[in-house]
mmCIF file of C-alpha atoms in Angstrom:
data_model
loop_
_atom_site.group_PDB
_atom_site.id
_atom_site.type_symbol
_atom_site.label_atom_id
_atom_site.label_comp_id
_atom_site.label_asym_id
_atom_site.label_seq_id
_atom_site.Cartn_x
_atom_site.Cartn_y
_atom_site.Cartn_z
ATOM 1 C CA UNK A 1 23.409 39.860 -44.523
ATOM 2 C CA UNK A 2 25.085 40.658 -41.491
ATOM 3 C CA UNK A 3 27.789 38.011 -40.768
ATOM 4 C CA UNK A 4 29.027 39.638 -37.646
ATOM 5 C CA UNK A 5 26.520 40.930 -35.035
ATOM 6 C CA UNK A 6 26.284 42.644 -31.431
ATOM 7 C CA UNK A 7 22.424 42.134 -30.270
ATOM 8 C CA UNK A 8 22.925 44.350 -27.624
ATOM 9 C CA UNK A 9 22.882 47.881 -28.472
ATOM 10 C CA UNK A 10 23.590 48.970 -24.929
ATOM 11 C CA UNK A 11 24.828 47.478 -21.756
ATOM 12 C CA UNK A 12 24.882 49.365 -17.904
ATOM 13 C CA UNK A 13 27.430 48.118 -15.068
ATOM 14 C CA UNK A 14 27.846 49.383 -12.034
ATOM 15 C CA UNK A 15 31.686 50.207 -11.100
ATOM 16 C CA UNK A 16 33.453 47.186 -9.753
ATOM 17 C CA UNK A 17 30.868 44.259 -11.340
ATOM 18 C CA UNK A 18 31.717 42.372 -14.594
ATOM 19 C CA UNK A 19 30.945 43.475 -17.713
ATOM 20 C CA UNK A 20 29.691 41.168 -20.289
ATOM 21 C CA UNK A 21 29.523 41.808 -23.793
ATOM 22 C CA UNK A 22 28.512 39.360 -26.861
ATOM 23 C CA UNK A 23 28.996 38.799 -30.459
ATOM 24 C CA UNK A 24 27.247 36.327 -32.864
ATOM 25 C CA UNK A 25 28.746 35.255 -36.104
ATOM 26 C CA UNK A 26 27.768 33.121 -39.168
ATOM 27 C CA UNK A 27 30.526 32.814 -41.466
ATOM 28 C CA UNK A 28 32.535 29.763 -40.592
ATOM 29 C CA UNK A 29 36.042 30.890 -42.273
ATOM 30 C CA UNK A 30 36.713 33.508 -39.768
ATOM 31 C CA UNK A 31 39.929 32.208 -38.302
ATOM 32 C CA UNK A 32 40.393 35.519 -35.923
ATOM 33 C CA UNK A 33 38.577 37.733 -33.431
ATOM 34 C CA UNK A 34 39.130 40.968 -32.288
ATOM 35 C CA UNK A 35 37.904 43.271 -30.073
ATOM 36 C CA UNK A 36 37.824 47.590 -30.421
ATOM 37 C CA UNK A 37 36.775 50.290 -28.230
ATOM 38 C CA UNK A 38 35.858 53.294 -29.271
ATOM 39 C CA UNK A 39 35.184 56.838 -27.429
ATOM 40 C CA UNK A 40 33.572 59.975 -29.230
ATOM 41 C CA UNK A 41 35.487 61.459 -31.769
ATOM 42 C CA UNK A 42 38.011 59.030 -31.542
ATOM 43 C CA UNK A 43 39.082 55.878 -34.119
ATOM 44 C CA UNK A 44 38.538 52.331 -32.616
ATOM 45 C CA UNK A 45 41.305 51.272 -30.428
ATOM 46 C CA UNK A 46 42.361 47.693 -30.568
ATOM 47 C CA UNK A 47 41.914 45.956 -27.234
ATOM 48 C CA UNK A 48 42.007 41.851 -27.394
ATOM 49 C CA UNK A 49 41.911 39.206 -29.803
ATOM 50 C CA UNK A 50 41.761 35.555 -30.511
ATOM 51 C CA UNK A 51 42.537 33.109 -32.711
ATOM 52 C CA UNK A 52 39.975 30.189 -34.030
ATOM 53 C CA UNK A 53 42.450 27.447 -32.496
ATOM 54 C CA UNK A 54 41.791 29.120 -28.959
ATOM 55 C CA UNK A 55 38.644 29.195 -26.596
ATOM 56 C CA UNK A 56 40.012 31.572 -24.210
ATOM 57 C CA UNK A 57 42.455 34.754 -23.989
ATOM 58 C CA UNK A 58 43.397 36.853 -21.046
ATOM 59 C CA UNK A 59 44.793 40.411 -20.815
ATOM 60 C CA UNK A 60 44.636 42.014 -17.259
ATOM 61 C CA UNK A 61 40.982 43.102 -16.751
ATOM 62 C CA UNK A 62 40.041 41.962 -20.227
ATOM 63 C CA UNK A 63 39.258 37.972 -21.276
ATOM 64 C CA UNK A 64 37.862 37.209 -24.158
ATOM 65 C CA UNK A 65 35.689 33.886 -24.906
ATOM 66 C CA UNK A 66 35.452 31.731 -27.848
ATOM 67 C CA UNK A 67 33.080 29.550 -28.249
ATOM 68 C CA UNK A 68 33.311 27.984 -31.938
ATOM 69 C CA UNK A 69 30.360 25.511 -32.155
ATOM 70 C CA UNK A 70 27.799 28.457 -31.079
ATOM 71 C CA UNK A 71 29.598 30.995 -32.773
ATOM 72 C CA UNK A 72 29.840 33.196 -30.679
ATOM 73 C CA UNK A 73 32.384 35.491 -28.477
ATOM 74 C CA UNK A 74 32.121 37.531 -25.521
ATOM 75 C CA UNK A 75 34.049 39.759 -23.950
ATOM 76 C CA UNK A 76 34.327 40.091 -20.488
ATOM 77 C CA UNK A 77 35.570 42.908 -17.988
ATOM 78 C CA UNK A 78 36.214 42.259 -14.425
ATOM 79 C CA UNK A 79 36.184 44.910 -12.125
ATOM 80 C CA UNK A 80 34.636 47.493 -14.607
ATOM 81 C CA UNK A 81 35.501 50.902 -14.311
ATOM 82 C CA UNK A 82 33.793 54.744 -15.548
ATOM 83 C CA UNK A 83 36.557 54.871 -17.777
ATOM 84 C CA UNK A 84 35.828 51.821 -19.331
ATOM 85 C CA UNK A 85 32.456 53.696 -20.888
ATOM 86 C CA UNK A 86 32.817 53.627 -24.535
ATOM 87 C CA UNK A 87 31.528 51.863 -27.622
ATOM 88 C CA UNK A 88 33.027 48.093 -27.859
ATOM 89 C CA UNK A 89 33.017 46.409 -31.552
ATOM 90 C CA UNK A 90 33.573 42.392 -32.402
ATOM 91 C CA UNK A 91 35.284 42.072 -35.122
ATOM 92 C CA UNK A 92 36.709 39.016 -37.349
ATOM 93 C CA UNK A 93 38.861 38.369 -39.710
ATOM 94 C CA UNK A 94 38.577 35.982 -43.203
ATOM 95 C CA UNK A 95 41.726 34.862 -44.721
ATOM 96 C CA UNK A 96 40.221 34.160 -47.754
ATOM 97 C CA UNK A 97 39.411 37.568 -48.321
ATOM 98 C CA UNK A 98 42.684 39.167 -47.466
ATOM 99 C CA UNK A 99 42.189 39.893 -43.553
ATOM 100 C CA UNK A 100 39.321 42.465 -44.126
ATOM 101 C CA UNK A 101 37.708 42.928 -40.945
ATOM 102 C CA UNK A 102 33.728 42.365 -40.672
ATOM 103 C CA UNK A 103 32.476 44.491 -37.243
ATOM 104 C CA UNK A 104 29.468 44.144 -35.709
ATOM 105 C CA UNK A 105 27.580 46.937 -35.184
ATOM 106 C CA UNK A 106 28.574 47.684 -31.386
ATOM 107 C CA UNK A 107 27.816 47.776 -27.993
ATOM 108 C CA UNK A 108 27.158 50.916 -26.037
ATOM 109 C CA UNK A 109 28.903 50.684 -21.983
ATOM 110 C CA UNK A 110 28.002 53.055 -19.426
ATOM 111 C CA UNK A 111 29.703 51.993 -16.215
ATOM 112 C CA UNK A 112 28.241 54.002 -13.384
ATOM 113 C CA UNK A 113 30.183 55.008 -10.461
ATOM 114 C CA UNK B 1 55.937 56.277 -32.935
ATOM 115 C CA UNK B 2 53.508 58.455 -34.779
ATOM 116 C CA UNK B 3 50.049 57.168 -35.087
ATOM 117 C CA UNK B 4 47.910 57.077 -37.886
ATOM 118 C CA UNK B 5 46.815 60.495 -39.065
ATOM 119 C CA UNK B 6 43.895 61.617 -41.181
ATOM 120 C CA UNK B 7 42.506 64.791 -42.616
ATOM 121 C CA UNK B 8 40.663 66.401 -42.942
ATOM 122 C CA UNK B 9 38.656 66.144 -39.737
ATOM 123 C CA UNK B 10 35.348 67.077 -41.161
ATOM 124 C CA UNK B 11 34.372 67.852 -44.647
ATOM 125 C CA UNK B 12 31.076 69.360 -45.879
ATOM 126 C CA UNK B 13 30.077 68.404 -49.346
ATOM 127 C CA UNK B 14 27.367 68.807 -52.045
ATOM 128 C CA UNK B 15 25.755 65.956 -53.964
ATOM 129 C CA UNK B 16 27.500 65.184 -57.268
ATOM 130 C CA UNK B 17 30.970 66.835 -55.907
ATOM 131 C CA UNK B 18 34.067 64.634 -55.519
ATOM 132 C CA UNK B 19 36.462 64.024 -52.739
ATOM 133 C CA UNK B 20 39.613 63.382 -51.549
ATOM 134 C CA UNK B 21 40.410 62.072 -47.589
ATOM 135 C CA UNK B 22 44.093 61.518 -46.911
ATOM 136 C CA UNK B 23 45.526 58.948 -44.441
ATOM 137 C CA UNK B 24 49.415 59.160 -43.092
ATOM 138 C CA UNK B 25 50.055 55.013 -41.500
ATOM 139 C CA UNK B 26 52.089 54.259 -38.247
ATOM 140 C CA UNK B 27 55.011 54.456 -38.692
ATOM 141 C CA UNK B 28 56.493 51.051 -39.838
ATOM 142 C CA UNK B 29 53.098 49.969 -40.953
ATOM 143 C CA UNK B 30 52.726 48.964 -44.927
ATOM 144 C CA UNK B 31 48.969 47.947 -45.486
ATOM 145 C CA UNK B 32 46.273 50.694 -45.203
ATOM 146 C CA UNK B 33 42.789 49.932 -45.305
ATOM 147 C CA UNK B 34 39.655 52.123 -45.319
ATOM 148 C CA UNK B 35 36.772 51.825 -43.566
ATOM 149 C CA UNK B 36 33.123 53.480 -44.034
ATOM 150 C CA UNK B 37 31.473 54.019 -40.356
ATOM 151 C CA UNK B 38 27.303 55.459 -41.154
ATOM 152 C CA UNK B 39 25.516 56.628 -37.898
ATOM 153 C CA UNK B 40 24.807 53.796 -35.239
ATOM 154 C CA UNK B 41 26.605 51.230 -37.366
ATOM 155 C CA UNK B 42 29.821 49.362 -37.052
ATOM 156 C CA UNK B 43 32.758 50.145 -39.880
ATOM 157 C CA UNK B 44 32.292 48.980 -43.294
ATOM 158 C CA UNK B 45 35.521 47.713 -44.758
ATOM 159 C CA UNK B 46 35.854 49.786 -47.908
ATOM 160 C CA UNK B 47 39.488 48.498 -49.397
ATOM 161 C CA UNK B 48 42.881 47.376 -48.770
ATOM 162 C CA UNK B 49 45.979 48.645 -49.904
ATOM 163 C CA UNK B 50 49.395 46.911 -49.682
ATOM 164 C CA UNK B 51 52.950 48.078 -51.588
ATOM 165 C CA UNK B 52 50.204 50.386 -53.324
ATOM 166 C CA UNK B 53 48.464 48.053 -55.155
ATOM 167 C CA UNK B 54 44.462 47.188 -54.203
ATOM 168 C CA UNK B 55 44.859 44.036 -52.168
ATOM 169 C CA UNK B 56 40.810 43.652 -51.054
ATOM 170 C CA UNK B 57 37.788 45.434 -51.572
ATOM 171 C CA UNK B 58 34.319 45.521 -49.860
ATOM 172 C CA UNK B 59 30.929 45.886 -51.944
ATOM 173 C CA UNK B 60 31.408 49.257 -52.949
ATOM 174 C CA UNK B 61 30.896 51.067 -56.016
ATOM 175 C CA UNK B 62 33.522 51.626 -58.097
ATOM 176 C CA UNK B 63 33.382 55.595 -57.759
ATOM 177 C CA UNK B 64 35.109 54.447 -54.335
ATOM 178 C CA UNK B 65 38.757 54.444 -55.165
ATOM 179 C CA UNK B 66 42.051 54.756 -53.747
ATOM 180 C CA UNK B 67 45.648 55.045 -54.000
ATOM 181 C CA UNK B 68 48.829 54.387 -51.562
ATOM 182 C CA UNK B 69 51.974 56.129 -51.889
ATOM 183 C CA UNK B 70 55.868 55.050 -51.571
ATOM 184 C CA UNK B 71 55.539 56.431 -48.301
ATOM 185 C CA UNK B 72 52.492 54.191 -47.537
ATOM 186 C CA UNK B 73 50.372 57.302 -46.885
ATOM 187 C CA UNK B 74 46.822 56.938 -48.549
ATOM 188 C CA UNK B 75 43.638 58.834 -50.455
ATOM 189 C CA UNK B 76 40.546 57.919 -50.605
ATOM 190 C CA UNK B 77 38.403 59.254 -53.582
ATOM 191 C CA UNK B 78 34.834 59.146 -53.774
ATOM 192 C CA UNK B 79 33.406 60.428 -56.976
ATOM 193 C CA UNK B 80 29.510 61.463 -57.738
ATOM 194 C CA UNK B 81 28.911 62.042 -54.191
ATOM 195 C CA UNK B 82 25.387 60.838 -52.776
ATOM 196 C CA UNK B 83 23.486 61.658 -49.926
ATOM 197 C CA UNK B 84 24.020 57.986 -48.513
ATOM 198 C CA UNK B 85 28.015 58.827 -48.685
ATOM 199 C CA UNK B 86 27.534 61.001 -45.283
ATOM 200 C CA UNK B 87 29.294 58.832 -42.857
ATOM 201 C CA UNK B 88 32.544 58.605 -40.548
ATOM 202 C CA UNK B 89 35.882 57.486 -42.732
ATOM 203 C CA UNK B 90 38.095 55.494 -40.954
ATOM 204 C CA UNK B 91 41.669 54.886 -41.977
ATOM 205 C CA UNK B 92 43.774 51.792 -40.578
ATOM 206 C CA UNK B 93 47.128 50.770 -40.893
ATOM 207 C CA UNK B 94 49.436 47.660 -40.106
ATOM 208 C CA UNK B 95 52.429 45.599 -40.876
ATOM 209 C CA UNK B 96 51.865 42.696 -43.050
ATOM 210 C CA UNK B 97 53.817 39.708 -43.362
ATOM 211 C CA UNK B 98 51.470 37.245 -45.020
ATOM 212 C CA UNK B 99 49.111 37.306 -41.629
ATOM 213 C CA UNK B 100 47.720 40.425 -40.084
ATOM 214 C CA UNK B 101 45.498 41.546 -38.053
ATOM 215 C CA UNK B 102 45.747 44.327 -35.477
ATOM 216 C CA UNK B 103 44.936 47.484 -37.565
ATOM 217 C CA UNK B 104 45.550 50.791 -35.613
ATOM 218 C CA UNK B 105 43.117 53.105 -36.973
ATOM 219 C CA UNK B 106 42.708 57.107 -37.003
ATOM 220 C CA UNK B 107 40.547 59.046 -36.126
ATOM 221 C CA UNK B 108 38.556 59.498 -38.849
ATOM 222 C CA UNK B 109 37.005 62.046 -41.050
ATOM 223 C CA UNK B 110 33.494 62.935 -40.683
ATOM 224 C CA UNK B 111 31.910 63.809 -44.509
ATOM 225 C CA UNK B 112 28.848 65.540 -44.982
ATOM 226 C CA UNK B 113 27.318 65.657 -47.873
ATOM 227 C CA UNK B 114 24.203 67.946 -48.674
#
């Protein structure tokens, strides 16, 4: 039972157009949302995050959506750049289960030149 | 600011053996937690440690275990080693007050087992 999940296994931009990538969720007591990126033979880096109470969160190039009643995040990037290729992970957070993180199973970017 | 450490960075194993991954945290960081990453899959959280006691665990057997030092540095022991164990090991670290979130994680051993 996957509680956290990233339907698209892949996703190609083309440098300088927005980048849109989505998360579904089904357990209603996650209370946080996070975002990771992660490049080969690296650990996931922490890039933006939300909280339940919020529907939106900007960081430079990087705004994250909330959208409670659906479920669902997304993450946006606007202009997209190569170096933004990597894998991207949802993640959220349960207080009732000490702050474990649940990640989907990620999103593969290629933004072409 | 040292980041979080891990080693080894790959590990080659037989079924049955045991093993031992270590984690150093950020410094400044108290709670470690431990993550299982399989091929083409997101992490798995495995457990949680905070002022080394077990604070959280995933659904894993219990021939996962761990341990956190004074020091906050971690192990991870996996005992009876199967086949299924081959996977990427992530280690993450934060500060806890009562709320956290943000864990900074390593970059990860990759076990083998044969």
């Amino acid at each position: 039972d996957q509680q956290v999940k990233q339907n698209s296994p892949s996703l190609s931009v083309q440098e300088g157009r927005i980048s849109i990538l989505n998360c579904d969720y089904t357990n209603s007591m996650f209370d946080y949302f996070l975002w990771y990126k992660k490049y080969p033979a690296e650990g996931p880096t922490f890039l933006i995050s939300i909280s339940s109470i919020k529907d939106k969160n900007e960081d430079g190039r990087f705004t994250v959506f909330l959208n409670k009643s659906a479920k669902h995040l997304s993450l946006h990037i606007v202009p997209s750049q190569p170096g933004d290729s990597a894998v991207y992970f949802c993640a959220a957070s349960d207080p009732n289960a000490g702050n474990m993180l649940t990640f989907g199973g990620g999103t593969r970017l290629m933004v072409k030149p | 600011e040292t980041g979080v450490t891990q080693s080894p960075t790959h590990l080659i194993k037989t079924r049955g053996q045991q093993v031992t991954l270590r984690c150093s945290s950020q410094s400044g960081h108290n709670t470690v937690s431990w993550y299982q990453q399989a091929l083409g899959q997101g992490p798995q959280f495995i457990f949680q440690y905070y002022r080394e006691e077990e604070n959280g665990r995933g659904n894993f057997p219990p021939r996962f275990s761990g341990l956190q030092f004074p020091n906050y540095s971690s192990e991870l022991n996996v005992n009876a080693l199967e086949l299924d164990d081959s996977a990427l090991y992530l280690c993450a670290s934060s500060f806890s007050s009562g709320l956290s979130y943000e864990q900074y994680f390593g970059p990860g051993t990759r076990l083998t087992v044969t």
